[in-house]
Short mmCIF file of C-alpha atoms in Angstrom, two decimals:
data_model
loop_
_atom_site.label_atom_id
_atom_site.label_comp_id
_atom_site.label_asym_id
_atom_site.label_seq_id
_atom_site.Cartn_x
_atom_site.Cartn_y
_atom_site.Cartn_z
CA MET A 1 -30.56 -14.82 35.88
CA LYS A 2 -29.49 -12.13 33.39
CA GLN A 3 -28.34 -13.46 30.03
CA LYS A 4 -24.60 -13.00 29.52
CA THR A 5 -23.34 -10.85 26.67
CA ILE A 6 -20.20 -11.36 24.62
CA LEU A 7 -19.04 -8.34 22.64
CA VAL A 8 -16.78 -9.14 19.67
CA ILE A 9 -14.97 -6.13 18.22
CA ASP A 10 -12.92 -6.20 15.04
CA GLY A 11 -11.91 -4.04 12.10
CA GLN A 12 -10.24 -4.42 8.73
CA GLY A 13 -12.04 -7.29 6.96
CA GLY A 14 -13.39 -8.82 10.15
CA ARG A 15 -11.66 -12.17 9.68
CA MET A 16 -10.62 -12.51 13.33
CA GLY A 17 -14.00 -11.32 14.60
CA ALA A 18 -15.85 -13.72 12.30
CA ALA A 19 -13.71 -16.62 13.53
CA LEU A 20 -14.40 -15.62 17.15
CA VAL A 21 -18.16 -15.39 16.56
CA SER A 22 -18.23 -18.68 14.68
CA GLN A 23 -16.29 -20.58 17.33
CA CYS A 24 -18.28 -19.05 20.21
CA LYS A 25 -21.46 -20.23 18.50
CA ALA A 26 -19.98 -23.69 17.83
CA ALA A 27 -18.90 -23.94 21.48
CA GLY A 28 -22.47 -23.25 22.55
CA LEU A 29 -21.50 -20.48 24.95
CA PRO A 30 -24.57 -19.40 26.93
CA ALA A 31 -24.52 -15.78 25.82
CA GLN A 32 -25.84 -13.30 23.31
CA ILE A 33 -23.07 -12.43 20.87
CA ILE A 34 -22.98 -8.80 19.78
CA ALA A 35 -20.55 -7.97 16.99
CA VAL A 36 -19.29 -4.44 16.45
CA GLY A 37 -17.14 -3.69 13.46
CA ALA A 38 -14.94 -0.67 13.12
CA ASN A 39 -16.12 -0.69 9.50
CA SER A 40 -19.03 -2.20 7.59
CA ALA A 41 -16.97 -5.02 6.06
CA ALA A 42 -15.95 -6.27 9.51
CA THR A 43 -19.54 -6.02 10.76
CA ALA A 44 -20.86 -7.94 7.75
CA ALA A 45 -18.30 -10.71 8.21
CA MET A 46 -19.19 -11.16 11.89
CA LEU A 47 -22.92 -11.09 11.17
CA LYS A 48 -22.47 -13.71 8.46
CA ALA A 49 -20.54 -15.82 11.00
CA GLY A 50 -23.62 -15.93 13.22
CA ALA A 51 -23.61 -12.93 15.55
CA ASP A 52 -26.95 -12.39 17.27
CA ALA A 53 -26.77 -8.63 16.72
CA ALA A 54 -24.35 -6.31 14.97
CA ALA A 55 -23.53 -2.65 14.53
CA THR A 56 -20.75 -0.53 13.09
CA GLY A 57 -18.65 2.29 14.45
CA GLU A 58 -17.59 4.19 17.51
CA ASN A 59 -20.86 4.66 19.37
CA PRO A 60 -21.82 0.96 19.30
CA VAL A 61 -18.42 0.11 20.81
CA VAL A 62 -18.91 2.71 23.54
CA VAL A 63 -22.49 1.64 24.36
CA ASN A 64 -21.96 -2.13 24.20
CA SER A 65 -18.71 -2.03 26.18
CA GLN A 66 -20.80 -0.82 29.11
CA ILE A 67 -23.16 -3.81 29.04
CA ALA A 68 -20.82 -6.63 27.96
CA ASP A 69 -19.76 -9.39 30.33
CA VAL A 70 -16.90 -10.47 28.04
CA ILE A 71 -15.13 -8.56 25.27
CA LEU A 72 -13.26 -10.50 22.58
CA GLY A 73 -11.03 -9.05 19.87
CA PRO A 74 -7.52 -8.15 18.80
CA MET A 75 -5.27 -6.50 21.35
CA GLY A 76 -5.37 -3.34 19.26
CA ILE A 77 -8.87 -2.50 20.51
CA LEU A 78 -7.16 -1.18 23.66
CA THR A 79 -4.91 1.14 21.65
CA ALA A 80 -6.12 4.46 20.25
CA ASN A 81 -5.69 4.72 16.48
CA ALA A 82 -4.86 1.02 16.08
CA LEU A 83 -6.00 -1.13 13.16
CA TRP A 84 -4.76 1.48 10.69
CA GLY A 85 -6.64 4.22 12.52
CA GLU A 86 -9.98 2.39 12.78
CA ILE A 87 -9.94 2.30 16.60
CA THR A 88 -10.70 5.81 17.80
CA PRO A 89 -9.51 7.09 21.19
CA ALA A 90 -13.13 6.88 22.43
CA MET A 91 -13.36 3.23 21.37
CA SER A 92 -10.14 2.21 23.10
CA ALA A 93 -11.14 4.12 26.23
CA ALA A 94 -14.55 2.45 26.31
CA VAL A 95 -13.00 -1.00 26.03
CA SER A 96 -10.29 -0.37 28.61
CA GLU A 97 -12.74 1.20 31.08
CA SER A 98 -15.33 -1.55 30.67
CA ARG A 99 -15.93 -3.83 33.64
CA ALA A 100 -16.13 -6.76 31.20
CA GLN A 101 -13.52 -9.46 31.21
CA LYS A 102 -11.35 -8.76 28.17
CA ILE A 103 -9.97 -11.69 26.20
CA LEU A 104 -7.60 -10.24 23.63
CA ILE A 105 -5.66 -11.86 20.83
CA PRO A 106 -2.04 -10.68 20.82
CA VAL A 107 -1.56 -9.56 17.25
CA ASN A 108 1.88 -7.97 17.41
CA ARG A 109 1.10 -4.99 15.20
CA CYS A 110 -0.13 -1.45 15.75
CA SER A 111 3.16 -0.48 17.39
CA VAL A 112 2.49 -2.88 20.28
CA THR A 113 4.42 -6.09 20.87
CA VAL A 114 3.68 -8.44 23.73
CA VAL A 115 6.86 -10.19 24.76
CA GLY A 116 6.78 -13.71 26.08
CA VAL A 117 3.85 -14.66 23.85
CA ALA A 118 4.34 -17.50 21.40
CA GLU A 119 3.74 -16.65 17.76
CA LEU A 120 0.74 -18.80 16.87
CA PRO A 121 -1.51 -18.97 13.83
CA LEU A 122 -4.67 -16.87 14.16
CA GLY A 123 -6.85 -19.98 14.36
CA ASP A 124 -4.96 -21.20 17.43
CA TYR A 125 -5.37 -17.83 19.15
CA VAL A 126 -9.09 -17.83 18.38
CA SER A 127 -9.47 -21.32 19.86
CA LEU A 128 -7.61 -20.24 23.00
CA ALA A 129 -9.79 -17.13 23.35
CA VAL A 130 -13.02 -19.13 23.04
CA ALA A 131 -11.74 -21.72 25.53
CA LYS A 132 -11.02 -18.91 28.00
CA ALA A 133 -14.52 -17.48 27.51
CA ARG A 134 -16.00 -20.93 28.11
CA ALA A 135 -13.96 -21.27 31.32
CA LEU A 136 -15.28 -17.89 32.51
CA PHE A 137 -18.89 -18.97 31.96
CA GLU A 138 -18.31 -22.32 33.68
CA GLN A 139 -16.69 -20.51 36.61
CA ASP A 140 -19.80 -18.30 36.91
CA GLU A 141 -21.99 -21.41 37.12
CA ASN A 142 -20.09 -22.71 40.17
#
C-alpha cells in the first residue's frame, strides 16, 4: 500500500502551518508530512515543528499538490495573491486543481469571508483540521 502524503502549505511566519504539522505528528497520522512555505520563514517554522520534508516557493506547491492525498492550510491558498501576495496564481491553481482532499482553515482575510462559520481561535481550527484528516485516514482503512 502506497504511503499517504499530507501537504501543509502556509505563508507569513508559518504559525498555522507549524501548528498543523505539530498536531498531525502528535496524532500519529499514518502519512509523510511535506511542508511547503510561501517564504523561508514559514518553511523553517514547519520544519522545526516536525515536517518530514520541506521546501519553499511556487514550484514545490505545484509539484507536491499533484502527489498529495490531503492538503492542509489556510483558506487563502485557494485564492490567487492571498497572504499579502505570497500565494501566486499558479499556486492557487495547483491547489484547487489537485485531486487531494483539501482541509482548509477559514481565516476570514484576503478579501474572502466564509459566512456561517463560527469565529474560533486558531488552535481550535487546527484541532478540527487534524481531526478531519484523521477521519479521512480511518475511512480509507475501512
